[in-house]
Amino acid sequence: MSVWRSLPFPKYLLAFVPIALAVHYGHLASPTAEFALSAAAILGLVVVIGSATEEVAMRAGAVWGGLLNATFGNVTELIIALMALHKGAYEVVRGSITGSILGNLLLLLGLAMFAGGLRNKTQTFSRTGATASVQMLAVSLFALVIPSVTMLMHPFDAKITAEYAPVMAEKLSIAVAVILLVCYALNLVFSLWTHRFTFRTDEGHGETPKWSLATAIVLLCGTVVLVALTSEIFVDSLDRMIHESDVPVSEMFLGVVVVAVVGNAAEGSVAVLAAWKNKMELAFQVAMSSAIQIALLVAPVLVLASFVLTDTPLLLAFNPYELLAIWAGVLIGAFALNDGESNWFEGAMMVLVYIAFACVFWFHP
């Protein structure tokens, strides 16, 4: 079977890649049009990323496959965030971190549970893996709260002046970034080495790869390059939309919802498709690995990269709405994953909670 024929239906969005490049470099459209075209192009590209990583996952097993899917899926998110960081769009970057964690925990995992539950009634996954993943996210939540509280509480602490609060938050952000990176490294050792046996694979649900391994690797590398080009257009048009007030949408909504959804579309498509095929273990690994990577790897990397790319470092100082959203996502995820089983109703409830938070960020000024 040819590579093109094996790609899912959204592959036709790839037609927007040359259109977006031509429109941007030819200055042929408004920032809003460029934003829409580049977003469609990225969604088409992540279809290729998702399909290629799924081919690799068939050979690697659920745990390694989930890690690979999340890694290549988060390449898009990382590229977009780095470019936004370079342009000084800190609110968008912090919003994308919040949105990615929230989107993976509630939207992505919820859609996977819903889709899989419609076809397979009740599905199961590793309770130990779920518990370990939720614990990692809880640790990251408390770590992110530390510099945020410094910025929020300085009016109530006479020893922390308004001038010193950002300095203290900067130092705490660096410390938290290093701690989260260490925590992520320990998570890899736990899940891929010392306790790999506790992460059950989807035995009996094997598929025959449609592509060769070399084809999948070449497509991944080529697609990442195209994602970098289209992401530059995406961020540039986003920056112009914000400053030119082309559309009445806040930076928070663009970061938390729009950028996060576009950036995480790759692993989203993989997780939903895997759950539909009754491979809930793989779907769970993709969603949770992606959320963990955003919290424990992407966020710290962005903090450290800000010292190289910009004159003003990125502070892990989130506003109360973002902290509440992450806290709710972790709490709801813990309850939903506690029994090691999922069904369509649980998935629907998680998606509805995500929509409720999206409304909050939409109405936020």
Tab-separated table of N, CA, C and O in Angstrom, residues 195-250:
chain	number	residue	atom	x	y	z
A	195	HIS	N	10.823	-0.522	36.161
A	195	HIS	CA	9.448	-1.017	36.336
A	195	HIS	C	8.715	-1.122	35.003
A	195	HIS	O	7.501	-0.928	34.930
A	196	ARG	N	9.437	-1.434	33.973
A	196	ARG	CA	8.821	-1.562	32.657
A	196	ARG	C	7.741	-2.641	32.652
A	196	ARG	O	6.739	-2.532	31.954
A	197	PHE	N	7.937	-3.679	33.471
A	197	PHE	CA	6.984	-4.792	33.498
A	197	PHE	C	5.611	-4.360	34.008
A	197	PHE	O	4.614	-5.053	33.766
A	198	THR	N	5.533	-3.243	34.729
A	198	THR	CA	4.233	-2.812	35.257
A	198	THR	C	3.397	-2.067	34.217
A	198	THR	O	2.206	-1.869	34.422
A	199	PHE	N	4.036	-1.689	33.115
A	199	PHE	CA	3.298	-1.013	32.046
A	199	PHE	C	2.912	-2.051	31.005
A	199	PHE	O	3.686	-2.394	30.111
A	200	ARG	N	1.720	-2.554	31.140
A	200	ARG	CA	1.242	-3.652	30.313
A	200	ARG	C	1.112	-3.223	28.851
A	200	ARG	O	0.726	-2.114	28.538
A	201	THR	N	1.422	-4.118	27.951
A	201	THR	CA	1.273	-3.848	26.521
A	201	THR	C	-0.058	-4.393	26.029
A	201	THR	O	-0.703	-5.200	26.680
A	202	ASP	N	-0.457	-3.956	24.844
A	202	ASP	CA	-1.716	-4.405	24.245
A	202	ASP	C	-1.487	-5.685	23.454
A	202	ASP	O	-1.518	-5.703	22.222
A	203	GLU	N	-1.252	-6.760	24.146
A	203	GLU	CA	-1.030	-8.017	23.475
A	203	GLU	C	-2.319	-8.480	22.807
A	203	GLU	O	-3.410	-8.331	23.320
A	204	GLY	N	-2.151	-9.081	21.659
A	204	GLY	CA	-3.310	-9.575	20.953
A	204	GLY	C	-3.935	-8.541	20.038
A	204	GLY	O	-4.922	-8.800	19.379
A	205	HIS	N	-3.350	-7.348	19.995
A	205	HIS	CA	-3.897	-6.301	19.129
A	205	HIS	C	-2.835	-5.833	18.142
A	205	HIS	O	-2.804	-4.676	17.752
A	206	GLY	N	-1.953	-6.739	17.736
A	206	GLY	CA	-0.875	-6.355	16.851
A	206	GLY	C	-1.363	-6.046	15.444
A	206	GLY	O	-2.357	-6.568	14.976
A	207	GLU	N	-0.624	-5.181	14.766
A	207	GLU	CA	-0.927	-4.825	13.394
A	207	GLU	C	0.325	-4.979	12.567
A	207	GLU	O	1.442	-4.911	13.070
A	208	THR	N	0.136	-5.190	11.296
A	208	THR	CA	1.258	-5.287	10.385
A	208	THR	C	1.613	-3.902	9.882
A	208	THR	O	0.745	-3.200	9.354
A	209	PRO	N	2.866	-3.477	10.043
A	209	PRO	CA	3.251	-2.147	9.569
A	209	PRO	C	3.002	-2.002	8.070
A	209	PRO	O	3.204	-2.942	7.297
A	210	LYS	N	2.552	-0.805	7.672
A	210	LYS	CA	2.259	-0.547	6.262
A	210	LYS	C	3.452	0.074	5.549
A	210	LYS	O	3.535	0.051	4.325
A	211	TRP	N	4.349	0.697	6.329
A	211	TRP	CA	5.530	1.336	5.757
A	211	TRP	C	6.770	0.622	6.271
A	211	TRP	O	6.744	-0.057	7.296
A	212	SER	N	7.869	0.829	5.567
A	212	SER	CA	9.143	0.347	6.079
A	212	SER	C	9.627	1.305	7.161
A	212	SER	O	9.199	2.466	7.222
A	213	LEU	N	10.514	0.831	8.016
A	213	LEU	CA	11.043	1.677	9.083
A	213	LEU	C	11.793	2.868	8.501
A	213	LEU	O	11.693	3.995	9.014
A	214	ALA	N	12.549	2.640	7.415
A	214	ALA	CA	13.304	3.727	6.778
A	214	ALA	C	12.361	4.810	6.244
A	214	ALA	O	12.628	6.013	6.393
A	215	THR	N	11.243	4.393	5.653
A	215	THR	CA	10.270	5.353	5.125
A	215	THR	C	9.702	6.209	6.249
A	215	THR	O	9.573	7.433	6.120
A	216	ALA	N	9.363	5.564	7.366
A	216	ALA	CA	8.799	6.297	8.503
A	216	ALA	C	9.792	7.318	9.045
A	216	ALA	O	9.424	8.464	9.347
A	217	ILE	N	11.063	6.940	9.160
A	217	ILE	CA	12.083	7.840	9.697
A	217	ILE	C	12.321	9.021	8.761
A	217	ILE	O	12.414	10.178	9.201
A	218	VAL	N	12.408	8.756	7.454
A	218	VAL	CA	12.616	9.834	6.484
A	218	VAL	C	11.455	10.815	6.501
A	218	VAL	O	11.643	12.041	6.480
A	219	LEU	N	10.229	10.297	6.553
A	219	LEU	CA	9.053	11.158	6.591
A	219	LEU	C	9.031	12.000	7.869
A	219	LEU	O	8.665	13.178	7.837
A	220	LEU	N	9.420	11.415	8.995
A	220	LEU	CA	9.467	12.166	10.252
A	220	LEU	C	10.443	13.336	10.158
A	220	LEU	O	10.119	14.463	10.537
A	221	CYS	N	11.635	13.065	9.658
A	221	CYS	CA	12.651	14.123	9.575
A	221	CYS	C	12.213	15.231	8.617
A	221	CYS	O	12.329	16.425	8.925
A	222	GLY	N	11.702	14.839	7.444
A	222	GLY	CA	11.258	15.833	6.473
A	222	GLY	C	10.079	16.651	6.975
A	222	GLY	O	10.014	17.870	6.759
A	223	THR	N	9.164	15.987	7.669
A	223	THR	CA	7.980	16.681	8.168
A	223	THR	C	8.343	17.676	9.261
A	223	THR	O	7.757	18.760	9.347
A	224	VAL	N	9.304	17.322	10.111
A	224	VAL	CA	9.731	18.235	11.180
A	224	VAL	C	10.284	19.535	10.579
A	224	VAL	O	10.034	20.635	11.093
A	225	VAL	N	11.027	19.425	9.470
A	225	VAL	CA	11.553	20.621	8.799
A	225	VAL	C	10.408	21.493	8.293
A	225	VAL	O	10.408	22.720	8.469
A	226	LEU	N	9.417	20.870	7.674
A	226	LEU	CA	8.270	21.629	7.175
A	226	LEU	C	7.459	22.229	8.326
A	226	LEU	O	6.925	23.345	8.204
A	227	VAL	N	7.368	21.506	9.437
A	227	VAL	CA	6.675	22.044	10.609
A	227	VAL	C	7.382	23.293	11.112
A	227	VAL	O	6.731	24.273	11.506
A	228	ALA	N	8.704	23.289	11.092
A	228	ALA	CA	9.457	24.463	11.537
A	228	ALA	C	9.150	25.672	10.648
A	228	ALA	O	8.953	26.792	11.146
A	229	LEU	N	9.068	25.461	9.339
A	229	LEU	CA	8.784	26.554	8.416
A	229	LEU	C	7.369	27.098	8.609
A	229	LEU	O	7.155	28.311	8.681
A	230	THR	N	6.401	26.198	8.686
A	230	THR	CA	5.018	26.638	8.842
A	230	THR	C	4.770	27.209	10.242
A	230	THR	O	3.931	28.095	10.413
A	231	SER	N	5.492	26.714	11.242
A	231	SER	CA	5.341	27.246	12.596
A	231	SER	C	5.832	28.684	12.670
A	231	SER	O	5.286	29.495	13.424
A	232	GLU	N	6.860	28.998	11.901
A	232	GLU	CA	7.345	30.383	11.864
A	232	GLU	C	6.251	31.303	11.327
A	232	GLU	O	6.025	32.406	11.854
A	233	ILE	N	5.553	30.858	10.285
A	233	ILE	CA	4.441	31.641	9.734
A	233	ILE	C	3.319	31.738	10.761
A	233	ILE	O	2.707	32.794	10.957
A	234	PHE	N	3.040	30.629	11.418
A	234	PHE	CA	1.973	30.554	12.421
A	234	PHE	C	2.216	31.564	13.538
A	234	PHE	O	1.324	32.341	13.905
A	235	VAL	N	3.425	31.576	14.080
A	235	VAL	CA	3.753	32.468	15.200
A	235	VAL	C	3.814	33.919	14.743
A	235	VAL	O	3.364	34.826	15.458
A	236	ASP	N	4.360	34.155	13.550
A	236	ASP	CA	4.443	35.523	13.043
A	236	ASP	C	3.043	36.118	12.840
A	236	ASP	O	2.782	37.262	13.231
A	237	SER	N	2.146	35.347	12.247
A	237	SER	CA	0.775	35.834	12.041
A	237	SER	C	0.052	35.989	13.369
A	237	SER	O	-0.740	36.919	13.556
A	238	LEU	N	0.340	35.087	14.315
A	238	LEU	CA	-0.254	35.196	15.644
A	238	LEU	C	0.196	36.478	16.337
A	238	LEU	O	-0.618	37.192	16.938
A	239	ASP	N	1.476	36.778	16.227
A	239	ASP	CA	2.017	37.994	16.846
A	239	ASP	C	1.384	39.243	16.236
A	239	ASP	O	1.029	40.188	16.949
A	240	ARG	N	1.224	39.248	14.934
A	240	ARG	CA	0.605	40.407	14.269
A	240	ARG	C	-0.882	40.512	14.609
A	240	ARG	O	-1.415	41.617	14.744
A	241	MET	N	-1.551	39.374	14.754
A	241	MET	CA	-2.959	39.400	15.153
A	241	MET	C	-3.119	40.047	16.524
A	241	MET	O	-4.029	40.847	16.749
A	242	ILE	N	-2.230	39.703	17.441
A	242	ILE	CA	-2.317	40.227	18.804
A	242	ILE	C	-2.075	41.732	18.826
A	242	ILE	O	-2.827	42.492	19.443
A	243	HIS	N	-1.026	42.171	18.137
A	243	HIS	CA	-0.650	43.582	18.209
A	243	HIS	C	-1.498	44.479	17.312
A	243	HIS	O	-1.656	45.665	17.587
A	244	GLU	N	-2.045	43.920	16.248
A	244	GLU	CA	-2.876	44.721	15.369
A	244	GLU	C	-4.359	44.601	15.701
A	244	GLU	O	-5.194	45.219	15.056
A	245	SER	N	-4.666	43.772	16.715
A	245	SER	CA	-6.048	43.560	17.143
A	245	SER	C	-6.942	43.187	15.962
A	245	SER	O	-8.048	43.688	15.795
A	246	ASP	N	-6.419	42.284	15.144
A	246	ASP	CA	-7.153	41.856	13.957
A	246	ASP	C	-8.412	41.078	14.334
A	246	ASP	O	-9.410	41.098	13.624
A	247	VAL	N	-8.341	40.381	15.457
A	247	VAL	CA	-9.492	39.630	15.964
A	247	VAL	C	-9.607	39.879	17.469
A	247	VAL	O	-8.598	40.012	18.153
A	248	PRO	N	-10.821	39.932	18.005
A	248	PRO	CA	-11.001	40.217	19.439
A	248	PRO	C	-10.820	38.983	20.312
A	248	PRO	O	-11.733	38.544	20.992
A	249	VAL	N	-9.614	38.417	20.298
A	249	VAL	CA	-9.325	37.218	21.082
A	249	VAL	C	-8.121	37.508	21.964
A	249	VAL	O	-7.137	38.093	21.505
A	250	SER	N	-8.193	37.103	23.228
A	250	SER	CA	-7.102	37.384	24.162
A	250	SER	C	-5.909	36.475	23.917
A	250	SER	O	-6.025	35.384	23.342
